[in-house]
Amino acid sequence: HTATTTEISPFETGIQMEAPNPSSTGLFINGSRETGQDVRVGNVTAALAVANIVKTSLGPVGLDKMLVDDIGDVLITNDGATILKSLEVEHPAARVLVDLANLQDQEVGDGTTSVVIIASELLRRGNDLVKNGIHPTTIISGYRTALKAAVSYIKKEMVVNVADLGDEHLINAAKTSMSSKIIGKESEFFARMAVDAVKSVKMNATQADLAGYEAMSEGPTAIASAKKQRSKYPLSAIHILKAHGKSSTESHLIDGGFAINAMRAAQGMPTFVEGAPDSPVKIAMLDMNLQRHRMGMGVQVIVKDPAEIENIKRREMDITKERIRKIIDAGARVVLTTKGVDDLCMKYFVEAGIICARRCNREDLKRLAKATGGKVVTTLADMEGNETFDGECLGACDSVREVRIGDGE
């Protein structure tokens, strides 16, 4: 933000270009160069213009923004990242602020408006210092020193171990994030649900996590005490499923279970499968088609005897049947796939009393595989070129049930 040179592309709209002597500027034909205080003022002005758009939407008394696009679609929100993402920002300095808000939304999930306002204010005050004769490099060094001092103070004086906090403090933190959102009126209900969901995915930190924590900590004593109690809460392990047709307060957390948006591929399949204490229900998670085997593209088969056509069709069906048989023999009682399942394969699953669901979301299956201790299988081919299905790839659970939620299937 303190660069003293800006190169303007001749392809940007709304800018009139002259044709200076290329040898004097070092640029391509029809390019121009602007340097000095004018460019800095322009960058700061653009950043302040972006910040002023979202400034009035900050805080619990912030106002919502109504955004209308070219075709008339209306979007009402007070989330900074959503507002800036919907705007068509062309100025390069202002576009940096938009990227900053998006990054904050991805990494933290909250504070998107705050980071834009803070960044623009730092730019404005830095520009005032430049006007007073201070070099931009000196200002940047000062900002970096202030950043280190601020982070150090937060770590020493303000950071509290999550294990020392009760649910009350965590719920208050969640309610603060929700206060300016649409569900702010029901913040008590959703804050409790969010805290319970995050606590349910608690897991012990790995050696790599401890090494990263050790690099950030100061002093061996703090490291030794932190290693004993270090835990992590991976938010990617939390699966959020949305359904229409009921009140928002009828949302609920499935404790000790996993929900996936899928339905049985055929009506003849059971809706409920339960395992015994010594034999849990095995789940096969596939990322492949379960359809009749067909010859590859570009493969031609010349048949002289018409009777051989029936043998080819029969062999295609047998190959499919053998694949299904390998999955069933491995012990799978539930089959979930991201691709399609045709009627021929469904027939075998119905006869075996297996629940099969198709067109499942790949990310959902990855989470399910992690939760059940299985693996997502992409192919049945092994190292020898044969087709096998490893039973270790199956996930395990107590029971599987199909339940209709809201208006969806």
mmCIF file of C-alpha atoms in Angstrom:
data_model
loop_
_atom_site.group_PDB
_atom_site.id
_atom_site.type_symbol
_atom_site.label_atom_id
_atom_site.label_comp_id
_atom_site.label_asym_id
_atom_site.label_seq_id
_atom_site.Cartn_x
_atom_site.Cartn_y
_atom_site.Cartn_z
ATOM 1 C CA HIS A 1 0.000 0.000 0.000
ATOM 2 C CA THR A 2 3.027 2.268 0.027
ATOM 3 C CA ALA A 3 4.249 1.481 -3.485
ATOM 4 C CA THR A 4 5.279 4.578 -5.381
ATOM 5 C CA THR A 5 4.692 3.216 -8.879
ATOM 6 C CA THR A 6 1.530 2.008 -10.569
ATOM 7 C CA GLU A 7 1.388 0.638 -14.101
ATOM 8 C CA ILE A 8 -2.000 0.998 -15.751
ATOM 9 C CA SER A 9 -3.084 -1.510 -18.353
ATOM 10 C CA PRO A 10 -4.403 -0.049 -21.608
ATOM 11 C CA PHE A 11 -7.204 -2.602 -21.526
ATOM 12 C CA GLU A 12 -8.959 -1.118 -18.481
ATOM 13 C CA THR A 13 -12.195 0.613 -19.370
ATOM 14 C CA GLY A 14 -12.838 4.264 -18.644
ATOM 15 C CA ILE A 15 -9.171 5.349 -18.934
ATOM 16 C CA GLN A 16 -7.942 7.483 -21.801
ATOM 17 C CA MET A 17 -4.491 6.460 -22.939
ATOM 18 C CA GLU A 18 -1.914 8.540 -24.719
ATOM 19 C CA ALA A 19 0.941 7.214 -26.786
ATOM 20 C CA PRO A 20 4.173 8.465 -25.237
ATOM 21 C CA ASN A 21 7.578 7.571 -26.508
ATOM 22 C CA PRO A 22 8.152 3.915 -25.493
ATOM 23 C CA SER A 23 11.886 4.454 -25.088
ATOM 24 C CA SER A 24 11.356 7.104 -22.412
ATOM 25 C CA THR A 25 8.948 5.072 -20.248
ATOM 26 C CA GLY A 26 10.288 1.551 -20.698
ATOM 27 C CA LEU A 27 6.708 0.305 -21.223
ATOM 28 C CA PHE A 28 4.873 -1.212 -24.145
ATOM 29 C CA ILE A 29 3.138 0.849 -26.818
ATOM 30 C CA ASN A 30 0.103 2.830 -25.545
ATOM 31 C CA GLY A 31 1.149 2.320 -21.914
ATOM 32 C CA SER A 32 1.573 5.152 -19.401
ATOM 33 C CA ARG A 33 3.190 5.473 -16.002
ATOM 34 C CA GLU A 34 2.107 7.317 -12.879
ATOM 35 C CA THR A 35 4.313 7.753 -9.824
ATOM 36 C CA GLY A 36 4.503 9.752 -6.636
ATOM 37 C CA GLN A 37 2.015 11.127 -4.189
ATOM 38 C CA ASP A 38 -0.914 11.145 -6.640
ATOM 39 C CA VAL A 39 -0.829 7.344 -6.924
ATOM 40 C CA ARG A 40 -0.669 6.898 -3.141
ATOM 41 C CA VAL A 41 -3.613 9.224 -2.630
ATOM 42 C CA GLY A 42 -5.576 7.352 -5.309
ATOM 43 C CA ASN A 43 -4.900 3.981 -3.675
ATOM 44 C CA VAL A 44 -5.875 5.228 -0.216
ATOM 45 C CA THR A 45 -9.007 6.906 -1.577
ATOM 46 C CA ALA A 46 -10.082 3.671 -3.284
ATOM 47 C CA ALA A 47 -9.489 1.662 -0.081
ATOM 48 C CA LEU A 48 -11.485 4.176 1.991
ATOM 49 C CA ALA A 49 -14.319 4.041 -0.544
ATOM 50 C CA VAL A 50 -14.547 0.253 -0.105
ATOM 51 C CA ALA A 51 -14.397 0.576 3.702
ATOM 52 C CA ASN A 52 -17.160 3.208 3.727
ATOM 53 C CA ILE A 53 -19.456 0.761 1.927
ATOM 54 C CA VAL A 54 -19.264 -1.823 4.722
ATOM 55 C CA LYS A 55 -18.641 0.537 7.663
ATOM 56 C CA THR A 56 -22.318 1.053 8.481
ATOM 57 C CA SER A 57 -22.960 -2.714 8.598
ATOM 58 C CA LEU A 58 -20.519 -3.293 11.504
ATOM 59 C CA GLY A 59 -21.675 -4.290 14.958
ATOM 60 C CA PRO A 60 -24.971 -5.408 16.546
ATOM 61 C CA VAL A 61 -26.719 -2.186 15.441
ATOM 62 C CA GLY A 62 -25.275 -2.329 11.926
ATOM 63 C CA LEU A 63 -27.561 -1.892 8.955
ATOM 64 C CA ASP A 64 -28.250 -4.504 6.278
ATOM 65 C CA LYS A 65 -27.358 -3.778 2.666
ATOM 66 C CA MET A 66 -29.666 -4.488 -0.254
ATOM 67 C CA LEU A 67 -27.693 -5.493 -3.350
ATOM 68 C CA VAL A 68 -29.446 -5.649 -6.730
ATOM 69 C CA ASP A 69 -27.648 -7.132 -9.742
ATOM 70 C CA ASP A 70 -28.167 -6.568 -13.482
ATOM 71 C CA ILE A 71 -31.006 -9.076 -13.814
ATOM 72 C CA GLY A 72 -32.848 -7.823 -10.742
ATOM 73 C CA ASP A 73 -31.899 -10.474 -8.172
ATOM 74 C CA VAL A 74 -31.921 -9.001 -4.661
ATOM 75 C CA LEU A 75 -29.460 -9.963 -1.919
ATOM 76 C CA ILE A 76 -29.885 -8.577 1.615
ATOM 77 C CA THR A 77 -26.943 -9.111 3.979
ATOM 78 C CA ASN A 78 -24.636 -7.354 6.435
ATOM 79 C CA ASP A 79 -21.735 -9.769 6.050
ATOM 80 C CA GLY A 80 -18.695 -7.818 4.828
ATOM 81 C CA ALA A 81 -17.253 -10.623 2.705
ATOM 82 C CA THR A 82 -20.596 -11.248 0.970
ATOM 83 C CA ILE A 83 -21.088 -7.548 0.232
ATOM 84 C CA LEU A 84 -17.598 -7.078 -1.223
ATOM 85 C CA LYS A 85 -17.788 -10.336 -3.170
ATOM 86 C CA SER A 86 -20.955 -9.087 -4.881
ATOM 87 C CA LEU A 87 -19.365 -5.800 -5.942
ATOM 88 C CA GLU A 88 -17.458 -5.409 -9.190
ATOM 89 C CA VAL A 89 -14.287 -3.726 -7.937
ATOM 90 C CA GLU A 90 -11.840 -2.746 -10.678
ATOM 91 C CA HIS A 91 -9.285 -0.644 -8.807
ATOM 92 C CA PRO A 92 -6.274 -2.875 -7.960
ATOM 93 C CA ALA A 93 -5.744 -1.397 -4.474
ATOM 94 C CA ALA A 94 -9.425 -1.770 -3.598
ATOM 95 C CA ARG A 95 -9.397 -5.320 -4.930
ATOM 96 C CA VAL A 96 -6.733 -6.180 -2.331
ATOM 97 C CA LEU A 97 -9.232 -5.301 0.416
ATOM 98 C CA VAL A 98 -11.849 -7.553 -1.199
ATOM 99 C CA ASP A 99 -9.335 -10.422 -1.235
ATOM 100 C CA LEU A 100 -8.509 -9.646 2.397
ATOM 101 C CA ALA A 101 -12.160 -10.002 3.419
ATOM 102 C CA ASN A 102 -12.497 -13.292 1.504
ATOM 103 C CA LEU A 103 -9.356 -14.689 3.149
ATOM 104 C CA GLN A 104 -10.617 -13.694 6.595
ATOM 105 C CA ASP A 105 -13.916 -15.438 5.854
ATOM 106 C CA GLN A 106 -12.145 -18.648 4.807
ATOM 107 C CA GLU A 107 -9.608 -18.765 7.648
ATOM 108 C CA VAL A 108 -11.606 -17.406 10.613
ATOM 109 C CA GLY A 109 -15.222 -17.128 9.496
ATOM 110 C CA ASP A 110 -15.875 -13.868 11.348
ATOM 111 C CA GLY A 111 -14.545 -10.313 11.424
ATOM 112 C CA THR A 112 -14.654 -9.741 7.664
ATOM 113 C CA THR A 113 -15.951 -6.189 8.029
ATOM 114 C CA SER A 114 -13.517 -5.349 10.834
ATOM 115 C CA VAL A 115 -10.366 -6.281 8.891
ATOM 116 C CA VAL A 116 -11.404 -4.088 5.954
ATOM 117 C CA ILE A 117 -12.063 -1.087 8.207
ATOM 118 C CA ILE A 118 -8.807 -1.555 10.146
ATOM 119 C CA ALA A 119 -6.757 -1.964 6.954
ATOM 120 C CA SER A 120 -8.248 1.148 5.359
ATOM 121 C CA GLU A 121 -7.678 3.192 8.530
ATOM 122 C CA LEU A 122 -4.021 2.090 8.662
ATOM 123 C CA LEU A 123 -3.680 3.140 5.029
ATOM 124 C CA ARG A 124 -5.224 6.551 5.729
ATOM 125 C CA ARG A 125 -2.989 7.267 8.708
ATOM 126 C CA GLY A 126 0.067 5.965 6.870
ATOM 127 C CA ASN A 127 -0.678 8.363 4.025
ATOM 128 C CA ASP A 128 -0.849 11.246 6.529
ATOM 129 C CA LEU A 129 2.607 10.284 7.779
ATOM 130 C CA VAL A 130 3.942 10.249 4.207
ATOM 131 C CA LYS A 131 2.627 13.799 3.746
ATOM 132 C CA ASN A 132 4.634 14.794 6.844
ATOM 133 C CA GLY A 133 7.826 13.645 5.141
ATOM 134 C CA ILE A 134 8.268 10.125 6.544
ATOM 135 C CA HIS A 135 9.411 7.524 4.022
ATOM 136 C CA PRO A 136 6.913 4.701 3.247
ATOM 137 C CA THR A 137 9.492 2.017 4.127
ATOM 138 C CA THR A 138 9.877 3.514 7.595
ATOM 139 C CA ILE A 139 6.103 3.467 8.082
ATOM 140 C CA ILE A 140 5.909 -0.201 7.070
ATOM 141 C CA SER A 141 8.698 -1.063 9.545
ATOM 142 C CA GLY A 142 6.761 0.749 12.258
ATOM 143 C CA TYR A 143 3.577 -1.149 11.441
ATOM 144 C CA ARG A 144 5.448 -4.477 11.580
ATOM 145 C CA THR A 145 6.967 -3.578 14.959
ATOM 146 C CA ALA A 146 3.503 -2.634 16.241
ATOM 147 C CA LEU A 147 2.144 -5.950 14.942
ATOM 148 C CA LYS A 148 4.755 -7.944 16.866
ATOM 149 C CA ALA A 149 4.089 -5.925 20.031
ATOM 150 C CA ALA A 150 0.326 -6.421 19.698
ATOM 151 C CA VAL A 151 0.615 -10.186 19.138
ATOM 152 C CA SER A 152 3.045 -10.502 22.065
ATOM 153 C CA TYR A 153 0.696 -8.599 24.390
ATOM 154 C CA ILE A 154 -2.297 -10.722 23.343
ATOM 155 C CA LYS A 155 -0.376 -13.954 23.978
ATOM 156 C CA LYS A 156 0.862 -12.853 27.413
ATOM 157 C CA GLU A 157 -2.122 -10.989 28.805
ATOM 158 C CA MET A 158 -5.291 -12.014 26.955
ATOM 159 C CA VAL A 159 -4.994 -15.627 25.737
ATOM 160 C CA VAL A 160 -6.892 -18.132 27.896
ATOM 161 C CA ASN A 161 -6.692 -21.902 27.479
ATOM 162 C CA VAL A 162 -9.940 -23.304 26.091
ATOM 163 C CA ALA A 163 -9.824 -26.093 28.673
ATOM 164 C CA ASP A 164 -10.049 -23.463 31.431
ATOM 165 C CA LEU A 165 -13.178 -21.886 29.952
ATOM 166 C CA GLY A 166 -16.633 -23.126 30.778
ATOM 167 C CA ASP A 167 -19.441 -23.536 28.264
ATOM 168 C CA GLU A 168 -20.830 -20.144 29.315
ATOM 169 C CA HIS A 169 -17.859 -18.237 27.851
ATOM 170 C CA LEU A 170 -17.867 -20.285 24.646
ATOM 171 C CA ILE A 171 -21.606 -19.713 24.187
ATOM 172 C CA ASN A 172 -21.167 -15.960 24.730
ATOM 173 C CA ALA A 173 -18.453 -15.910 22.053
ATOM 174 C CA ALA A 174 -20.744 -17.740 19.627
ATOM 175 C CA LYS A 175 -23.652 -15.398 20.419
ATOM 176 C CA THR A 176 -21.428 -12.396 19.685
ATOM 177 C CA SER A 177 -20.716 -13.737 16.194
ATOM 178 C CA MET A 178 -24.429 -14.368 15.584
ATOM 179 C CA SER A 179 -25.708 -11.077 16.994
ATOM 180 C CA SER A 180 -25.603 -9.279 13.643
ATOM 181 C CA LYS A 181 -26.851 -12.214 11.563
ATOM 182 C CA ILE A 182 -30.382 -13.269 10.612
ATOM 183 C CA ILE A 183 -30.447 -15.946 13.330
ATOM 184 C CA GLY A 184 -29.478 -13.372 15.969
ATOM 185 C CA LYS A 185 -32.900 -13.636 17.644
ATOM 186 C CA GLU A 186 -32.332 -17.355 18.232
ATOM 187 C CA SER A 187 -28.667 -16.923 19.153
ATOM 188 C CA GLU A 188 -29.071 -18.771 22.464
ATOM 189 C CA PHE A 189 -30.346 -21.891 20.681
ATOM 190 C CA PHE A 190 -27.820 -21.882 17.824
ATOM 191 C CA ALA A 191 -24.881 -20.888 20.058
ATOM 192 C CA ARG A 192 -25.456 -23.930 22.249
ATOM 193 C CA MET A 193 -25.703 -26.147 19.172
ATOM 194 C CA ALA A 194 -22.499 -24.719 17.694
ATOM 195 C CA VAL A 195 -20.548 -25.192 20.937
ATOM 196 C CA ASP A 196 -21.781 -28.786 21.320
ATOM 197 C CA ALA A 197 -20.875 -29.535 17.687
ATOM 198 C CA VAL A 198 -17.330 -28.196 18.043
ATOM 199 C CA LYS A 199 -16.762 -30.018 21.349
ATOM 200 C CA SER A 200 -17.943 -33.271 19.769
ATOM 201 C CA VAL A 201 -15.015 -33.266 17.280
ATOM 202 C CA LYS A 202 -12.343 -32.718 19.935
ATOM 203 C CA MET A 203 -9.240 -34.787 19.314
ATOM 204 C CA ASN A 204 -5.692 -34.979 20.629
ATOM 205 C CA ALA A 205 -3.106 -32.910 18.809
ATOM 206 C CA THR A 206 -0.492 -34.705 16.725
ATOM 207 C CA GLN A 207 3.270 -34.230 17.006
ATOM 208 C CA ALA A 208 3.149 -31.872 14.016
ATOM 209 C CA ASP A 209 0.576 -29.699 15.797
ATOM 210 C CA LEU A 210 2.709 -29.631 18.939
ATOM 211 C CA ALA A 211 5.773 -28.666 16.889
ATOM 212 C CA GLY A 212 3.859 -25.731 15.400
ATOM 213 C CA TYR A 213 2.659 -24.684 18.847
ATOM 214 C CA GLU A 214 6.218 -24.951 20.182
ATOM 215 C CA ALA A 215 7.463 -22.611 17.463
ATOM 216 C CA MET A 216 4.879 -19.991 18.473
ATOM 217 C CA SER A 217 5.352 -20.332 22.251
ATOM 218 C CA GLU A 218 7.975 -18.642 24.372
ATOM 219 C CA GLY A 219 9.958 -20.562 26.997
ATOM 220 C CA PRO A 220 10.300 -24.315 27.616
ATOM 221 C CA THR A 221 8.081 -24.269 30.717
ATOM 222 C CA ALA A 222 5.014 -23.125 28.811
ATOM 223 C CA ILE A 223 5.686 -25.731 26.124
ATOM 224 C CA ALA A 224 5.961 -28.611 28.586
ATOM 225 C CA SER A 225 2.669 -27.785 30.300
ATOM 226 C CA ALA A 226 0.895 -27.203 26.990
ATOM 227 C CA LYS A 227 1.976 -30.550 25.532
ATOM 228 C CA LYS A 228 0.022 -32.489 28.173
ATOM 229 C CA GLN A 229 -3.290 -30.770 27.528
ATOM 230 C CA ARG A 230 -2.997 -29.835 23.866
ATOM 231 C CA SER A 231 -6.140 -30.639 21.838
ATOM 232 C CA LYS A 232 -7.515 -29.511 18.518
ATOM 233 C CA TYR A 233 -10.998 -29.065 17.084
ATOM 234 C CA PRO A 234 -11.017 -29.586 13.278
ATOM 235 C CA LEU A 235 -13.981 -27.628 11.920
ATOM 236 C CA SER A 236 -13.801 -29.592 8.646
ATOM 237 C CA ALA A 237 -15.040 -32.632 10.585
ATOM 238 C CA ILE A 238 -18.381 -30.897 11.252
ATOM 239 C CA HIS A 239 -20.937 -31.677 8.551
ATOM 240 C CA ILE A 240 -23.783 -29.160 8.136
ATOM 241 C CA LEU A 241 -26.875 -30.495 6.380
ATOM 242 C CA LYS A 242 -29.569 -28.073 5.203
ATOM 243 C CA ALA A 243 -33.211 -29.048 4.701
ATOM 244 C CA HIS A 244 -36.368 -27.083 3.854
ATOM 245 C CA GLY A 245 -39.833 -27.343 5.353
ATOM 246 C CA LYS A 246 -39.439 -26.828 9.104
ATOM 247 C CA SER A 247 -38.719 -24.019 11.534
ATOM 248 C CA SER A 248 -35.110 -23.022 12.110
ATOM 249 C CA THR A 249 -35.532 -23.809 15.810
ATOM 250 C CA GLU A 250 -36.229 -27.443 14.869
ATOM 251 C CA SER A 251 -32.585 -27.787 13.789
ATOM 252 C CA HIS A 252 -30.749 -30.340 15.875
ATOM 253 C CA LEU A 253 -27.328 -31.860 16.419
ATOM 254 C CA ILE A 254 -26.946 -35.583 15.770
ATOM 255 C CA ASP A 255 -24.884 -36.646 18.761
ATOM 256 C CA GLY A 256 -22.671 -39.620 18.042
ATOM 257 C CA GLY A 257 -23.918 -40.005 14.463
ATOM 258 C CA PHE A 258 -23.529 -38.745 10.912
ATOM 259 C CA ALA A 259 -26.177 -37.498 8.479
ATOM 260 C CA ILE A 260 -25.806 -37.556 4.710
ATOM 261 C CA ASN A 261 -28.173 -36.167 2.083
ATOM 262 C CA ALA A 262 -29.024 -39.323 0.128
ATOM 263 C CA MET A 263 -31.873 -41.767 -0.417
ATOM 264 C CA ARG A 264 -32.217 -45.417 -1.353
ATOM 265 C CA ALA A 265 -31.690 -46.177 -5.016
ATOM 266 C CA ALA A 266 -34.652 -48.595 -5.082
ATOM 267 C CA GLN A 267 -37.831 -49.005 -3.041
ATOM 268 C CA GLY A 268 -37.155 -52.694 -2.445
ATOM 269 C CA MET A 269 -34.143 -51.923 -0.272
ATOM 270 C CA PRO A 270 -34.510 -51.873 3.530
ATOM 271 C CA THR A 271 -34.814 -48.524 5.323
ATOM 272 C CA PHE A 272 -33.044 -49.696 8.470
ATOM 273 C CA VAL A 273 -29.965 -51.867 9.034
ATOM 274 C CA GLU A 274 -28.723 -52.643 12.521
ATOM 275 C CA GLY A 275 -25.623 -54.531 13.593
ATOM 276 C CA ALA A 276 -24.984 -56.851 16.515
ATOM 277 C CA PRO A 277 -22.592 -55.906 19.359
ATOM 278 C CA ASP A 278 -19.873 -58.162 17.922
ATOM 279 C CA SER A 279 -20.579 -57.436 14.218
ATOM 280 C CA PRO A 280 -21.138 -53.779 13.311
ATOM 281 C CA VAL A 281 -22.720 -52.617 10.066
ATOM 282 C CA LYS A 282 -20.108 -52.346 7.314
ATOM 283 C CA ILE A 283 -20.283 -49.391 4.893
ATOM 284 C CA ALA A 284 -18.660 -49.347 1.440
ATOM 285 C CA MET A 285 -17.897 -45.829 0.151
ATOM 286 C CA LEU A 286 -17.216 -45.806 -3.591
ATOM 287 C CA ASP A 287 -16.141 -43.125 -6.043
ATOM 288 C CA MET A 288 -16.926 -45.169 -9.157
ATOM 289 C CA ASN A 289 -19.783 -46.202 -11.441
ATOM 290 C CA LEU A 290 -21.798 -49.311 -10.614
ATOM 291 C CA GLN A 291 -23.190 -49.896 -14.089
ATOM 292 C CA ARG A 292 -23.055 -52.524 -16.773
ATOM 293 C CA HIS A 293 -19.507 -52.937 -18.065
ATOM 294 C CA ARG A 294 -18.968 -51.449 -21.520
ATOM 295 C CA MET A 295 -16.058 -51.581 -23.912
ATOM 296 C CA GLY A 296 -13.668 -48.642 -23.813
ATOM 297 C CA MET A 297 -13.820 -45.778 -26.287
ATOM 298 C CA GLY A 298 -12.201 -46.630 -29.628
ATOM 299 C CA VAL A 299 -12.349 -50.403 -29.067
ATOM 300 C CA GLN A 300 -13.905 -52.252 -32.031
ATOM 301 C CA VAL A 301 -15.075 -55.851 -31.944
ATOM 302 C CA ILE A 302 -15.772 -57.583 -35.262
ATOM 303 C CA VAL A 303 -18.293 -60.393 -34.821
ATOM 304 C CA LYS A 304 -18.781 -62.946 -37.605
ATOM 305 C CA ASP A 305 -21.294 -65.123 -35.789
ATOM 306 C CA PRO A 306 -24.449 -63.271 -34.591
ATOM 307 C CA ALA A 307 -24.759 -65.734 -31.712
ATOM 308 C CA GLU A 308 -21.551 -64.297 -30.233
ATOM 309 C CA ILE A 309 -23.297 -60.951 -29.636
ATOM 310 C CA GLU A 310 -25.418 -62.543 -26.931
ATOM 311 C CA ASN A 311 -22.301 -64.016 -25.344
ATOM 312 C CA ILE A 312 -20.678 -60.567 -25.294
ATOM 313 C CA LYS A 313 -23.739 -59.044 -23.580
ATOM 314 C CA ARG A 314 -23.854 -61.921 -21.110
ATOM 315 C CA ARG A 315 -20.170 -61.465 -20.284
ATOM 316 C CA GLU A 316 -20.695 -57.721 -19.726
ATOM 317 C CA MET A 317 -23.422 -58.564 -17.226
ATOM 318 C CA ASP A 318 -21.235 -61.202 -15.559
ATOM 319 C CA ILE A 319 -18.387 -58.708 -15.090
ATOM 320 C CA THR A 320 -20.796 -56.332 -13.338
ATOM 321 C CA LYS A 321 -22.188 -59.161 -11.217
ATOM 322 C CA GLU A 322 -18.681 -60.213 -10.180
ATOM 323 C CA ARG A 323 -17.887 -56.666 -9.032
ATOM 324 C CA ILE A 324 -21.063 -56.478 -6.964
ATOM 325 C CA ARG A 325 -20.358 -59.943 -5.532
ATOM 326 C CA LYS A 326 -16.854 -58.854 -4.413
ATOM 327 C CA ILE A 327 -18.334 -55.875 -2.529
ATOM 328 C CA ILE A 328 -21.025 -58.015 -0.903
ATOM 329 C CA ASP A 329 -18.610 -60.812 0.020
ATOM 330 C CA ALA A 330 -16.366 -58.269 1.769
ATOM 331 C CA GLY A 331 -19.224 -57.809 4.250
ATOM 332 C CA ALA A 332 -20.755 -54.530 3.084
ATOM 333 C CA ARG A 333 -24.374 -54.002 4.130
ATOM 334 C CA VAL A 334 -24.551 -50.358 3.009
ATOM 335 C CA VAL A 335 -23.108 -49.051 -0.287
ATOM 336 C CA LEU A 336 -22.720 -45.327 -0.997
ATOM 337 C CA THR A 337 -21.331 -44.104 -4.319
ATOM 338 C CA THR A 338 -20.700 -40.694 -5.855
ATOM 339 C CA LYS A 339 -21.577 -41.971 -9.354
ATOM 340 C CA GLY A 340 -24.556 -43.788 -10.860
ATOM 341 C CA VAL A 341 -26.071 -47.217 -10.198
ATOM 342 C CA ASP A 342 -28.098 -48.875 -12.975
ATOM 343 C CA ASP A 343 -31.043 -51.258 -12.652
ATOM 344 C CA LEU A 344 -28.892 -54.358 -13.122
ATOM 345 C CA CYS A 345 -26.732 -53.547 -10.092
ATOM 346 C CA MET A 346 -29.744 -52.485 -8.029
ATOM 347 C CA LYS A 347 -31.277 -55.906 -8.599
ATOM 348 C CA TYR A 348 -28.323 -57.621 -6.913
ATOM 349 C CA PHE A 349 -28.344 -55.181 -3.990
ATOM 350 C CA VAL A 350 -32.093 -55.611 -3.435
ATOM 351 C CA GLU A 351 -31.735 -59.403 -3.454
ATOM 352 C CA ALA A 352 -28.939 -59.170 -0.867
ATOM 353 C CA GLY A 353 -30.944 -56.789 1.377
ATOM 354 C CA ILE A 354 -28.365 -53.996 1.086
ATOM 355 C CA ILE A 355 -29.028 -50.262 1.292
ATOM 356 C CA CYS A 356 -27.501 -48.496 -1.716
ATOM 357 C CA ALA A 357 -27.462 -44.731 -2.359
ATOM 358 C CA ARG A 358 -26.109 -43.022 -5.482
ATOM 359 C CA ARG A 359 -24.989 -39.513 -6.436
ATOM 360 C CA CYS A 360 -23.644 -38.813 -2.930
ATOM 361 C CA ASN A 361 -21.447 -35.791 -2.366
ATOM 362 C CA ARG A 362 -17.752 -36.693 -2.498
ATOM 363 C CA GLU A 363 -16.820 -34.405 0.409
ATOM 364 C CA ASP A 364 -19.564 -35.981 2.527
ATOM 365 C CA LEU A 365 -18.179 -39.451 1.837
ATOM 366 C CA LYS A 366 -14.682 -38.308 2.832
ATOM 367 C CA ARG A 367 -16.020 -37.074 6.171
ATOM 368 C CA LEU A 368 -18.004 -40.275 6.628
ATOM 369 C CA ALA A 369 -14.916 -42.378 5.859
ATOM 370 C CA LYS A 370 -12.954 -40.506 8.514
ATOM 371 C CA ALA A 371 -15.785 -40.917 11.040
ATOM 372 C CA THR A 372 -16.279 -44.657 10.437
ATOM 373 C CA GLY A 373 -12.651 -45.662 9.931
ATOM 374 C CA GLY A 374 -13.057 -46.600 6.263
ATOM 375 C CA LYS A 375 -11.672 -45.393 2.938
ATOM 376 C CA VAL A 376 -13.227 -44.031 -0.242
ATOM 377 C CA VAL A 377 -12.558 -46.616 -2.983
ATOM 378 C CA THR A 378 -11.960 -45.225 -6.469
ATOM 379 C CA THR A 379 -11.211 -48.515 -8.290
ATOM 380 C CA LEU A 380 -11.323 -52.263 -7.707
ATOM 381 C CA ALA A 381 -8.080 -52.867 -9.641
ATOM 382 C CA ASP A 382 -5.118 -54.177 -7.638
ATOM 383 C CA MET A 383 -1.380 -54.170 -8.362
ATOM 384 C CA GLU A 384 -1.594 -57.451 -10.309
ATOM 385 C CA GLY A 385 -4.230 -56.107 -12.681
ATOM 386 C CA ASN A 386 -7.068 -58.122 -11.145
ATOM 387 C CA GLU A 387 -10.199 -56.732 -9.508
ATOM 388 C CA THR A 388 -10.487 -57.176 -5.741
ATOM 389 C CA PHE A 389 -12.235 -55.356 -2.899
ATOM 390 C CA ASP A 390 -10.285 -54.969 0.338
ATOM 391 C CA GLY A 391 -12.425 -55.423 3.442
ATOM 392 C CA GLU A 392 -10.228 -52.949 5.341
ATOM 393 C CA CYS A 393 -11.697 -50.141 3.225
ATOM 394 C CA LEU A 394 -15.119 -50.682 4.819
ATOM 395 C CA GLY A 395 -16.318 -48.304 7.515
ATOM 396 C CA ALA A 396 -18.155 -49.562 10.602
ATOM 397 C CA CYS A 397 -21.149 -48.241 12.535
ATOM 398 C CA ASP A 398 -23.924 -49.493 14.831
ATOM 399 C CA SER A 399 -26.862 -48.843 12.510
ATOM 400 C CA VAL A 400 -27.961 -47.071 9.318
ATOM 401 C CA ARG A 401 -31.436 -45.585 8.920
ATOM 402 C CA GLU A 402 -33.225 -43.623 6.208
ATOM 403 C CA VAL A 403 -35.260 -40.753 7.669
ATOM 404 C CA ARG A 404 -37.239 -38.092 5.841
ATOM 405 C CA ILE A 405 -36.347 -34.578 7.034
ATOM 406 C CA GLY A 406 -38.596 -31.621 6.146
ATOM 407 C CA ASP A 407 -39.854 -31.394 2.559
ATOM 408 C CA GLY A 408 -36.782 -33.017 1.024
ATOM 409 C CA GLU A 409 -36.343 -36.649 0.105
#
